Amino acid sequence: MDLYSVVKPVLWRLDPERAHHLALWALRRNLAAAAVGPDDPRLSVDALGRRFANPVGLAAGFDKDAKVWRQAACLGFGFVEVGSVTPRSQAGNPQPRLFRLEKDRAVINRMGFNNAGVEAMALRLATDRPGRLQPGAGGIVLGINLGKNKETEDAAADYEIGARRLGPFADYMVINVSSPNTPGLRALQGKAPLAALIERTHLALAESCGANPPPLLLKIAPDLAEQDLADIAAVALDGKLAGLIATNTTIARPAGLDPRYASQAGGLSGRPLFEPSTQVLRALYRLTAGCLPIIGVGGIASGADAYAKIRAGATLVQLYSALVFEGPGLVGRIKRELLQCLERDGLGSIGEAVGLDHQ
Ligand SMILES: Cc1cc2nc3c(=O)[nH]c(=O)nc-3n(C[C@H](O)[C@H](O)[C@H](O)COP(=O)(O)O)c2cc1C
C-alpha cells in the first residue's frame, strides 16, 4: 500500500481546491518526496535542444506560480511545465471552480488563470534557478506556459510581456491559446491572429534572450475542426514554432458523464479526454509530417496510455488529472510500464516508438 492510498481519503473529504493547496503545501515541505532513482537510459529523449531523462512531464496548471516545480520533478517527472502565468496577477473565477468526477476519472475546471503574475514568477525563478539548462545538458527541464489577463484587449502584448520577462528562465516557452475559461482566448487559434501572435512572441523572446532563445511551443484545444488543425499546422511549419502541445481541456461533454457535474461550465480533463486529444495529436502529426515535436497530453493514466500517445506521434507526454486519482506513485508506474511496452515491441528507445502508428 503506498502513502497516497492512506492520505487520499483525507484529501478527498476536502473541497478539491483545498486539497490541491494541501498537496502543494506538502510538496513544498518535501512531505510527498519519493525515493526515485535515475531513469533507465531507454527512456531518455533528445528534443527541443534538451535532454529529457524520461518523456513524462507534469502538465501546466498544477504549479501555476512555479512554487513547487523542483519538488514535483523529484516525483520522477522528466520535465515540469509551470503556469499559465499572466502579466498581472489575477484571482480567476469565483469558487467553486474545480470538480472531481470520480466515476469518470475526470476533472472539470474553470479556474480562469488564477495566478500571481509574471513578475512574482520571475523573482522566484531568479533565486531558484538563475539560468536555464545549457542545450543538451541534463537536469530538470522547465517549461513556462504563458496566458493573457482576462481584460487585455491586445492579447499578443500579454504574451510579449511574459516572453520578455520569463524567457531567460525557460527551457521552453508555451503560448497557451486553448484554455476554455478566458473569454475570447481560443479565437486566437485562427490562422491570421495566430501567425501574428507567434511572430510577436518569437520576436520578444529573441530580444530578451539574444542568440539563444528558448524553443517556442503552442498549446492547442481538442475542440478544433480538421480545417482549423490544417491552418495551425501550416502556421507551425512557418519556422517560428519548435513544437506543439496537444491538447488542453475540452468544452465537450461526452455522453455518460456523471450528471451531477456534466453541466458545470469549464474544461473537462482526464479519462474522457484521452480519445479526442489523441485524435488531434494523430492529425497534427500527419499534417506536420512528423517534422515538429508534439507533446501529447490528455487523459494519460497508465504506461499504455502514454505509449499510445507516443505511437500516435508524441515525442513527449504530460499529465495532470490522473495524479488526483492515482497519487504521485503514478509517475514511476508509467515509466515502468513504458519500458515493458518497448520490450514487448522490441524497441530500444522511446524515440523509436514516436509515430509508429503512422507507418
Ligand atoms: C485544475 C486544472 C488547471 C489547469 N490549468 C491550466 C493552465 O493554467 N494552463 C494550461 O495550459 N493548461 C491547464 N490545464 C490543462 C492541463 O495542462 C492539461 O492540458 C489537461 O488537463 C489534459 O491533461 P490531463 O487529462 O492529464 O489532465 C489545467 C488542467 C486542470 C485539471
Tab-separated table of C-alpha atoms and ligand atoms in Angstrom:
chain	number	residue	atom	x	y	z
A	1	MET	CA	0.000	0.000	0.000
A	2	ASP	CA	1.519	3.394	-0.907
A	3	LEU	CA	1.288	6.530	1.197
A	4	TYR	CA	-1.232	8.115	-1.163
A	5	SER	CA	-3.844	5.443	-0.507
A	6	VAL	CA	-3.633	6.432	3.172
A	7	VAL	CA	-3.768	10.168	2.507
A	8	LYS	CA	-6.357	10.073	-0.292
A	9	PRO	CA	-9.480	9.590	1.876
A	10	VAL	CA	-8.476	12.698	3.871
A	11	LEU	CA	-7.738	14.761	0.767
A	12	TRP	CA	-10.987	13.675	-0.858
A	13	ARG	CA	-13.074	14.834	2.043
A	14	LEU	CA	-11.811	18.329	1.325
A	15	ASP	CA	-13.091	20.640	-1.344
A	16	PRO	CA	-10.936	19.869	-4.472
A	17	GLU	CA	-9.244	23.255	-4.491
A	18	ARG	CA	-8.344	22.992	-0.821
A	19	ALA	CA	-6.955	19.516	-1.469
A	20	HIS	CA	-4.833	20.960	-4.266
A	21	HIS	CA	-3.407	23.634	-1.957
A	22	LEU	CA	-2.668	20.973	0.641
A	23	ALA	CA	-0.831	18.910	-1.982
A	24	LEU	CA	1.263	21.964	-2.930
A	25	TRP	CA	1.965	22.626	0.743
A	26	ALA	CA	3.097	19.028	1.285
A	27	LEU	CA	5.287	19.140	-1.817
A	28	ARG	CA	6.912	22.391	-0.719
A	29	ARG	CA	7.840	20.777	2.584
A	30	ASN	CA	9.081	17.664	0.834
A	31	LEU	CA	6.419	15.594	2.604
A	32	ALA	CA	5.494	13.909	-0.666
A	33	ALA	CA	9.080	13.075	-1.615
A	34	ALA	CA	9.534	9.610	-3.077
A	35	ALA	CA	12.727	7.614	-3.454
A	36	VAL	CA	13.202	7.939	-7.182
A	37	GLY	CA	16.356	6.522	-8.730
A	38	PRO	CA	17.904	7.516	-12.038
A	39	ASP	CA	15.842	6.749	-15.122
A	40	ASP	CA	16.566	3.858	-17.460
A	41	PRO	CA	18.545	5.290	-20.408
A	42	ARG	CA	15.990	3.803	-22.828
A	43	LEU	CA	13.517	6.383	-21.534
A	44	SER	CA	15.684	9.400	-22.306
A	45	VAL	CA	14.570	11.695	-25.109
A	46	ASP	CA	16.510	14.369	-27.000
A	47	ALA	CA	14.089	17.038	-28.123
A	48	LEU	CA	13.738	20.816	-28.233
A	49	GLY	CA	17.518	21.091	-27.856
A	50	ARG	CA	17.276	19.494	-24.414
A	51	ARG	CA	17.869	16.064	-22.935
A	52	PHE	CA	14.833	14.731	-21.071
A	53	ALA	CA	15.655	11.904	-18.620
A	54	ASN	CA	12.228	10.470	-19.403
A	55	PRO	CA	9.297	11.568	-21.584
A	56	VAL	CA	6.691	12.032	-18.819
A	57	GLY	CA	6.033	15.640	-17.801
A	58	LEU	CA	3.788	17.465	-15.377
A	59	ALA	CA	1.227	19.476	-17.370
A	60	ALA	CA	0.529	23.177	-16.878
A	61	GLY	CA	-1.973	24.278	-14.252
A	62	PHE	CA	-0.704	22.199	-11.332
A	63	ASP	CA	2.081	24.622	-10.379
A	64	LYS	CA	0.751	27.893	-11.763
A	65	ASP	CA	3.236	30.091	-9.899
A	66	ALA	CA	6.388	27.927	-10.098
A	67	LYS	CA	6.343	27.273	-6.366
A	68	VAL	CA	6.973	23.528	-6.320
A	69	TRP	CA	8.427	22.653	-9.706
A	70	ARG	CA	11.644	21.262	-8.254
A	71	GLN	CA	9.841	19.078	-5.731
A	72	ALA	CA	7.367	17.994	-8.404
A	73	ALA	CA	10.255	16.957	-10.634
A	74	CYS	CA	11.513	14.811	-7.753
A	75	LEU	CA	8.386	12.663	-8.084
A	76	GLY	CA	10.044	11.289	-11.214
A	77	PHE	CA	8.855	13.609	-13.971
A	78	GLY	CA	11.213	14.196	-16.875
A	79	PHE	CA	10.059	17.807	-17.118
A	80	VAL	CA	7.701	20.267	-15.487
A	81	GLU	CA	5.609	22.981	-17.100
A	82	VAL	CA	4.613	25.880	-14.849
A	83	GLY	CA	1.848	28.443	-15.455
A	84	SER	CA	-0.281	29.564	-17.093
A	85	VAL	CA	1.066	32.890	-15.942
A	86	THR	CA	-0.348	36.252	-16.971
A	87	PRO	CA	1.331	39.680	-16.875
A	88	ARG	CA	-0.742	40.902	-13.926
A	89	SER	CA	-1.805	38.697	-11.022
A	90	GLN	CA	-5.479	37.799	-11.132
A	91	ALA	CA	-7.896	35.966	-8.872
A	92	GLY	CA	-9.569	33.832	-11.543
A	93	ASN	CA	-13.221	32.825	-11.460
A	94	PRO	CA	-15.343	32.635	-8.316
A	95	GLN	CA	-15.268	29.352	-6.369
A	96	PRO	CA	-16.308	26.593	-6.646
A	97	ARG	CA	-14.419	26.199	-9.908
A	98	LEU	CA	-12.831	22.743	-9.667
A	99	PHE	CA	-14.778	19.475	-9.669
A	100	ARG	CA	-13.715	15.823	-9.331
A	101	LEU	CA	-15.717	13.291	-11.322
A	102	GLU	CA	-14.542	10.143	-9.578
A	103	LYS	CA	-16.602	7.621	-11.522
A	104	ASP	CA	-15.429	9.139	-14.810
A	105	ARG	CA	-11.819	9.580	-13.636
A	106	ALA	CA	-12.182	13.147	-14.840
A	107	VAL	CA	-11.877	16.732	-13.669
A	108	ILE	CA	-13.808	19.836	-14.705
A	109	ASN	CA	-12.136	23.174	-14.029
A	110	ARG	CA	-12.945	26.782	-14.713
A	111	MET	CA	-10.102	28.284	-12.705
A	112	GLY	CA	-9.693	31.205	-15.132
A	113	PHE	CA	-5.912	31.689	-14.914
A	114	ASN	CA	-5.686	32.410	-11.188
A	115	ASN	CA	-2.025	33.252	-10.703
A	116	ALA	CA	0.373	35.674	-9.027
A	117	GLY	CA	1.631	37.228	-12.264
A	118	VAL	CA	4.780	37.308	-14.365
A	119	GLU	CA	6.855	39.452	-12.010
A	120	ALA	CA	6.272	37.213	-8.991
A	121	MET	CA	7.297	34.172	-11.036
A	122	ALA	CA	10.380	35.948	-12.398
A	123	LEU	CA	11.515	36.947	-8.905
A	124	ARG	CA	11.011	33.410	-7.622
A	125	LEU	CA	12.876	31.824	-10.524
A	126	ALA	CA	15.695	34.369	-10.264
A	127	THR	CA	16.602	32.933	-6.864
A	128	ASP	CA	15.532	29.366	-7.595
A	129	ARG	CA	17.132	28.962	-10.979
A	130	PRO	CA	19.337	31.805	-12.162
A	131	GLY	CA	19.945	30.312	-15.602
A	132	ARG	CA	18.352	27.769	-17.843
A	133	LEU	CA	19.822	24.465	-18.922
A	134	GLN	CA	22.582	24.540	-21.452
A	135	PRO	CA	21.421	22.877	-24.670
A	136	GLY	CA	21.968	19.133	-24.432
A	137	ALA	CA	22.753	19.236	-20.697
A	138	GLY	CA	20.947	17.086	-18.129
A	139	GLY	CA	18.819	18.479	-15.259
A	140	ILE	CA	15.189	19.410	-14.693
A	141	VAL	CA	13.662	20.708	-17.891
A	142	LEU	CA	11.396	23.649	-17.050
A	143	GLY	CA	8.680	24.836	-19.406
A	144	ILE	CA	6.882	28.133	-18.802
A	145	ASN	CA	3.321	28.445	-20.073
A	146	LEU	CA	2.034	31.936	-20.881
A	147	GLY	CA	-1.542	33.181	-20.799
A	148	LYS	CA	-3.274	36.540	-21.043
A	149	ASN	CA	-5.124	38.619	-18.480
A	150	LYS	CA	-8.885	38.491	-18.753
A	151	GLU	CA	-9.334	42.202	-19.556
A	152	THR	CA	-6.437	42.603	-22.004
A	153	GLU	CA	-7.624	43.637	-25.489
A	154	ASP	CA	-4.304	43.275	-27.333
A	155	ALA	CA	-3.676	39.644	-26.409
A	156	ALA	CA	-0.295	39.436	-28.119
A	157	ALA	CA	1.005	42.242	-25.890
A	158	ASP	CA	0.468	39.995	-22.846
A	159	TYR	CA	2.407	37.109	-24.392
A	160	GLU	CA	5.208	39.529	-25.301
A	161	ILE	CA	5.446	40.663	-21.662
A	162	GLY	CA	5.615	37.054	-20.458
A	163	ALA	CA	8.195	36.097	-23.073
A	164	ARG	CA	10.422	39.115	-22.346
A	165	ARG	CA	10.449	38.689	-18.592
A	166	LEU	CA	10.424	34.891	-18.286
A	167	GLY	CA	12.244	33.792	-21.453
A	168	PRO	CA	15.640	33.859	-19.714
A	169	PHE	CA	14.438	31.233	-17.193
A	170	ALA	CA	12.654	28.848	-19.551
A	171	ASP	CA	13.962	25.710	-21.216
A	172	TYR	CA	10.915	26.001	-23.416
A	173	MET	CA	8.126	28.524	-23.597
A	174	VAL	CA	4.462	27.872	-24.349
A	175	ILE	CA	1.823	30.095	-25.887
A	176	ASN	CA	-1.432	28.866	-24.389
A	177	VAL	CA	-4.390	29.903	-26.533
A	178	SER	CA	-6.529	26.938	-25.625
A	179	SER	CA	-7.905	27.327	-22.106
A	180	PRO	CA	-11.698	27.473	-22.280
A	181	ASN	CA	-12.013	29.731	-19.230
A	182	THR	CA	-10.740	33.050	-20.589
A	183	PRO	CA	-13.288	34.695	-22.899
A	184	GLY	CA	-12.065	35.025	-26.488
A	185	LEU	CA	-8.784	33.169	-25.868
A	186	ARG	CA	-9.426	30.239	-28.162
A	187	ALA	CA	-10.276	32.578	-31.071
A	188	LEU	CA	-6.524	33.284	-31.158
A	189	GLN	CA	-6.124	29.829	-32.720
A	190	GLY	CA	-7.416	31.218	-36.051
A	191	LYS	CA	-4.796	31.394	-38.801
A	192	ALA	CA	-4.197	35.176	-39.030
A	193	PRO	CA	-4.300	36.064	-35.302
A	194	LEU	CA	-2.188	33.004	-34.533
A	195	ALA	CA	0.540	33.887	-37.042
A	196	ALA	CA	0.699	37.454	-35.660
A	197	LEU	CA	0.754	36.250	-32.061
A	198	ILE	CA	3.571	33.774	-32.708
A	199	GLU	CA	5.557	36.375	-34.647
A	200	ARG	CA	5.380	38.915	-31.821
A	201	THR	CA	6.133	36.393	-29.055
A	202	HIS	CA	9.029	34.967	-31.038
A	203	LEU	CA	10.481	38.445	-31.501
A	204	ALA	CA	10.105	39.249	-27.795
A	205	LEU	CA	11.967	36.039	-26.930
A	206	ALA	CA	14.760	36.865	-29.361
A	207	GLU	CA	15.075	40.357	-27.860
A	208	SER	CA	15.207	39.127	-24.271
A	209	CYS	CA	17.389	36.062	-24.799
A	210	GLY	CA	19.772	37.109	-27.557
A	211	ALA	CA	21.316	34.407	-29.663
A	212	ASN	CA	19.904	31.531	-27.659
A	213	PRO	CA	16.136	31.936	-27.110
A	214	PRO	CA	14.178	29.015	-25.659
A	215	PRO	CA	12.123	26.984	-28.131
A	216	LEU	CA	8.565	28.254	-28.505
A	217	LEU	CA	5.612	25.848	-28.434
A	218	LEU	CA	1.891	26.322	-28.991
A	219	LYS	CA	-0.719	24.558	-26.869
A	220	ILE	CA	-3.991	23.899	-28.632
A	221	ALA	CA	-7.521	22.838	-27.771
A	222	PRO	CA	-9.047	19.464	-28.600
A	223	ASP	CA	-12.218	21.103	-29.883
A	224	LEU	CA	-10.918	22.028	-33.333
A	225	ALA	CA	-12.185	21.027	-36.770
A	226	GLU	CA	-9.878	19.423	-39.349
A	227	GLN	CA	-9.541	22.748	-41.229
A	228	ASP	CA	-8.500	24.552	-38.015
A	229	LEU	CA	-5.856	21.888	-37.446
A	230	ALA	CA	-4.607	22.236	-41.014
A	231	ASP	CA	-4.302	26.018	-40.509
A	232	ILE	CA	-2.434	25.526	-37.237
A	233	ALA	CA	-0.094	23.000	-38.850
A	234	ALA	CA	0.632	25.442	-41.694
A	235	VAL	CA	1.445	28.250	-39.248
A	236	ALA	CA	3.509	25.863	-37.118
A	237	LEU	CA	5.633	24.875	-40.097
A	238	ASP	CA	6.439	28.531	-40.832
A	239	GLY	CA	9.600	28.212	-38.776
A	240	LYS	CA	8.935	30.151	-35.576
A	241	LEU	CA	7.449	27.306	-33.555
A	242	ALA	CA	9.625	24.499	-32.227
A	243	GLY	CA	6.721	22.268	-31.267
A	244	LEU	CA	3.058	21.805	-30.396
A	245	ILE	CA	1.206	20.660	-27.288
A	246	ALA	CA	-1.977	18.668	-27.894
A	247	THR	CA	-4.187	19.218	-26.005
A	248	ASN	CA	-5.773	21.411	-23.378
A	249	THR	CA	-9.095	20.518	-21.716
A	250	THR	CA	-12.282	20.118	-23.749
A	251	ILE	CA	-15.556	22.023	-23.647
A	252	ALA	CA	-17.310	18.898	-24.954
A	253	ARG	CA	-19.329	16.727	-22.569
A	254	PRO	CA	-19.327	13.113	-23.742
A	255	ALA	CA	-22.475	11.119	-23.025
A	256	GLY	CA	-22.481	9.230	-19.760
A	257	LEU	CA	-20.617	11.772	-17.604
A	258	ASP	CA	-21.748	11.975	-14.001
A	259	PRO	CA	-24.935	14.091	-14.320
A	260	ARG	CA	-24.156	15.893	-11.056
A	261	TYR	CA	-21.254	17.640	-12.779
A	262	ALA	CA	-21.738	17.323	-16.530
A	263	SER	CA	-23.428	20.710	-16.801
A	264	GLN	CA	-20.699	22.571	-14.909
A	265	ALA	CA	-19.029	25.118	-17.179
A	266	GLY	CA	-15.298	24.704	-17.785
A	267	GLY	CA	-12.746	22.368	-19.309
A	268	LEU	CA	-13.007	18.613	-18.940
A	269	SER	CA	-9.805	16.592	-18.490
A	270	GLY	CA	-8.841	13.082	-17.505
A	271	ARG	CA	-10.021	9.797	-18.993
A	272	PRO	CA	-12.846	11.133	-21.246
A	273	LEU	CA	-10.274	13.425	-22.904
A	274	PHE	CA	-7.916	10.610	-23.866
A	275	GLU	CA	-9.503	9.668	-27.200
A	276	PRO	CA	-10.333	13.148	-28.521
A	277	SER	CA	-6.927	14.567	-27.573
A	278	THR	CA	-5.131	11.573	-29.111
A	279	GLN	CA	-7.094	12.062	-32.326
A	280	VAL	CA	-5.959	15.688	-32.500
A	281	LEU	CA	-2.382	14.624	-31.813
A	282	ARG	CA	-2.580	11.999	-34.562
A	283	ALA	CA	-3.975	14.521	-37.045
A	284	LEU	CA	-1.301	17.086	-36.196
A	285	TYR	CA	1.487	14.555	-36.597
A	286	ARG	CA	0.123	13.697	-40.033
A	287	LEU	CA	-0.400	17.344	-41.029
A	288	THR	CA	3.132	18.299	-39.980
A	289	ALA	CA	4.612	15.107	-41.465
A	290	GLY	CA	6.296	14.380	-38.136
A	291	CYS	CA	8.586	17.406	-38.580
A	292	LEU	CA	7.774	19.078	-35.269
A	293	PRO	CA	7.916	17.524	-31.815
A	294	ILE	CA	4.459	17.251	-30.262
A	295	ILE	CA	3.808	16.937	-26.542
A	296	GLY	CA	0.807	14.628	-26.115
A	297	VAL	CA	-1.437	15.398	-23.149
A	298	GLY	CA	-4.985	14.444	-22.227
A	299	GLY	CA	-6.237	11.532	-20.183
A	300	ILE	CA	-2.959	9.698	-19.598
A	301	ALA	CA	-3.299	7.415	-16.569
A	302	SER	CA	-1.017	4.467	-17.403
A	303	GLY	CA	2.080	3.470	-19.324
A	304	ALA	CA	-0.153	2.044	-22.045
A	305	ASP	CA	-1.872	5.440	-22.406
A	306	ALA	CA	1.458	7.259	-22.617
A	307	TYR	CA	2.746	4.709	-25.123
A	308	ALA	CA	-0.388	5.088	-27.265
A	309	LYS	CA	0.222	8.849	-27.421
A	310	ILE	CA	3.857	8.261	-28.391
A	311	ARG	CA	2.907	5.814	-31.134
A	312	ALA	CA	0.316	8.328	-32.348
A	313	GLY	CA	3.098	10.911	-32.741
A	314	ALA	CA	4.035	12.368	-29.354
A	315	THR	CA	7.740	12.906	-28.683
A	316	LEU	CA	6.950	13.693	-25.040
A	317	VAL	CA	3.814	13.370	-22.893
A	318	GLN	CA	2.293	15.191	-19.936
A	319	LEU	CA	-0.415	14.546	-17.389
A	320	TYR	CA	-2.286	16.226	-14.591
A	321	SER	CA	-5.762	14.835	-13.798
A	322	ALA	CA	-4.726	11.217	-13.217
A	323	LEU	CA	-2.463	12.394	-10.394
A	324	VAL	CA	-5.595	13.394	-8.488
A	325	PHE	CA	-6.896	9.836	-8.652
A	326	GLU	CA	-3.677	7.823	-8.527
A	327	GLY	CA	-1.290	9.976	-6.497
A	328	PRO	CA	2.392	10.596	-7.140
A	329	GLY	CA	3.286	6.884	-7.389
A	330	LEU	CA	1.693	7.007	-10.831
A	331	VAL	CA	4.765	8.584	-12.427
A	332	GLY	CA	7.079	5.690	-11.573
A	333	ARG	CA	4.394	3.196	-12.607
A	334	ILE	CA	4.005	4.824	-16.022
A	335	LYS	CA	7.750	4.714	-16.599
A	336	ARG	CA	7.960	1.037	-15.670
A	337	GLU	CA	5.045	0.218	-17.953
A	338	LEU	CA	6.590	2.246	-20.778
A	339	LEU	CA	9.697	0.097	-20.572
A	340	GLN	CA	7.515	-3.021	-20.756
A	341	CYS	CA	5.819	-1.620	-23.877
A	342	LEU	CA	9.216	-1.002	-25.510
A	343	GLU	CA	10.347	-4.537	-24.670
A	344	ARG	CA	7.132	-6.067	-25.980
A	345	ASP	CA	7.579	-4.247	-29.302
A	346	GLY	CA	11.313	-4.997	-29.481
A	347	LEU	CA	12.294	-1.296	-29.373
A	348	GLY	CA	15.453	0.116	-27.816
A	349	SER	CA	14.264	3.635	-27.016
A	350	ILE	CA	11.234	5.923	-26.776
A	351	GLY	CA	12.400	7.730	-29.909
A	352	GLU	CA	11.897	4.543	-31.958
A	353	ALA	CA	8.232	4.420	-30.939
A	354	VAL	CA	7.338	8.002	-31.893
A	355	GLY	CA	4.738	7.980	-34.677
A	356	LEU	CA	4.932	4.177	-35.195
A	357	ASP	CA	1.182	4.002	-35.786
A	358	HIS	CA	1.621	6.090	-38.936
A	359	GLN	CA	3.942	3.646	-40.689
B	1	LIG	C1	-7.210	22.250	-12.498
B	1	LIG	C2	-6.569	22.388	-13.837
B	1	LIG	C3	-5.951	23.587	-14.175
B	1	LIG	C4	-5.335	23.730	-15.421
B	1	LIG	N1	-4.709	24.905	-15.734
B	1	LIG	C5	-4.057	25.033	-16.919
B	1	LIG	C6	-3.351	26.219	-17.237
B	1	LIG	O1	-3.263	27.167	-16.444
B	1	LIG	N2	-2.736	26.283	-18.451
B	1	LIG	C7	-2.776	25.261	-19.357
B	1	LIG	O2	-2.181	25.370	-20.432
B	1	LIG	N3	-3.417	24.112	-19.062
B	1	LIG	C8	-4.059	23.978	-17.883
B	1	LIG	N4	-4.716	22.809	-17.595
B	1	LIG	C9	-4.774	21.738	-18.609
B	1	LIG	C10	-3.703	20.671	-18.411
B	1	LIG	O3	-2.410	21.215	-18.548
B	1	LIG	C11	-3.885	19.537	-19.454
B	1	LIG	O4	-3.696	20.065	-20.743
B	1	LIG	C12	-5.264	18.893	-19.377
B	1	LIG	O5	-5.721	18.810	-18.047
B	1	LIG	C13	-5.278	17.496	-20.002
B	1	LIG	O6	-4.425	16.614	-19.308
B	1	LIG	P1	-4.972	15.580	-18.195
B	1	LIG	O7	-6.143	14.874	-18.790
B	1	LIG	O8	-3.806	14.680	-17.920
B	1	LIG	O9	-5.344	16.410	-17.023
B	1	LIG	C14	-5.349	22.652	-16.356
B	1	LIG	C15	-5.963	21.448	-16.010
B	1	LIG	C16	-6.564	21.299	-14.759
B	1	LIG	C17	-7.216	19.987	-14.411
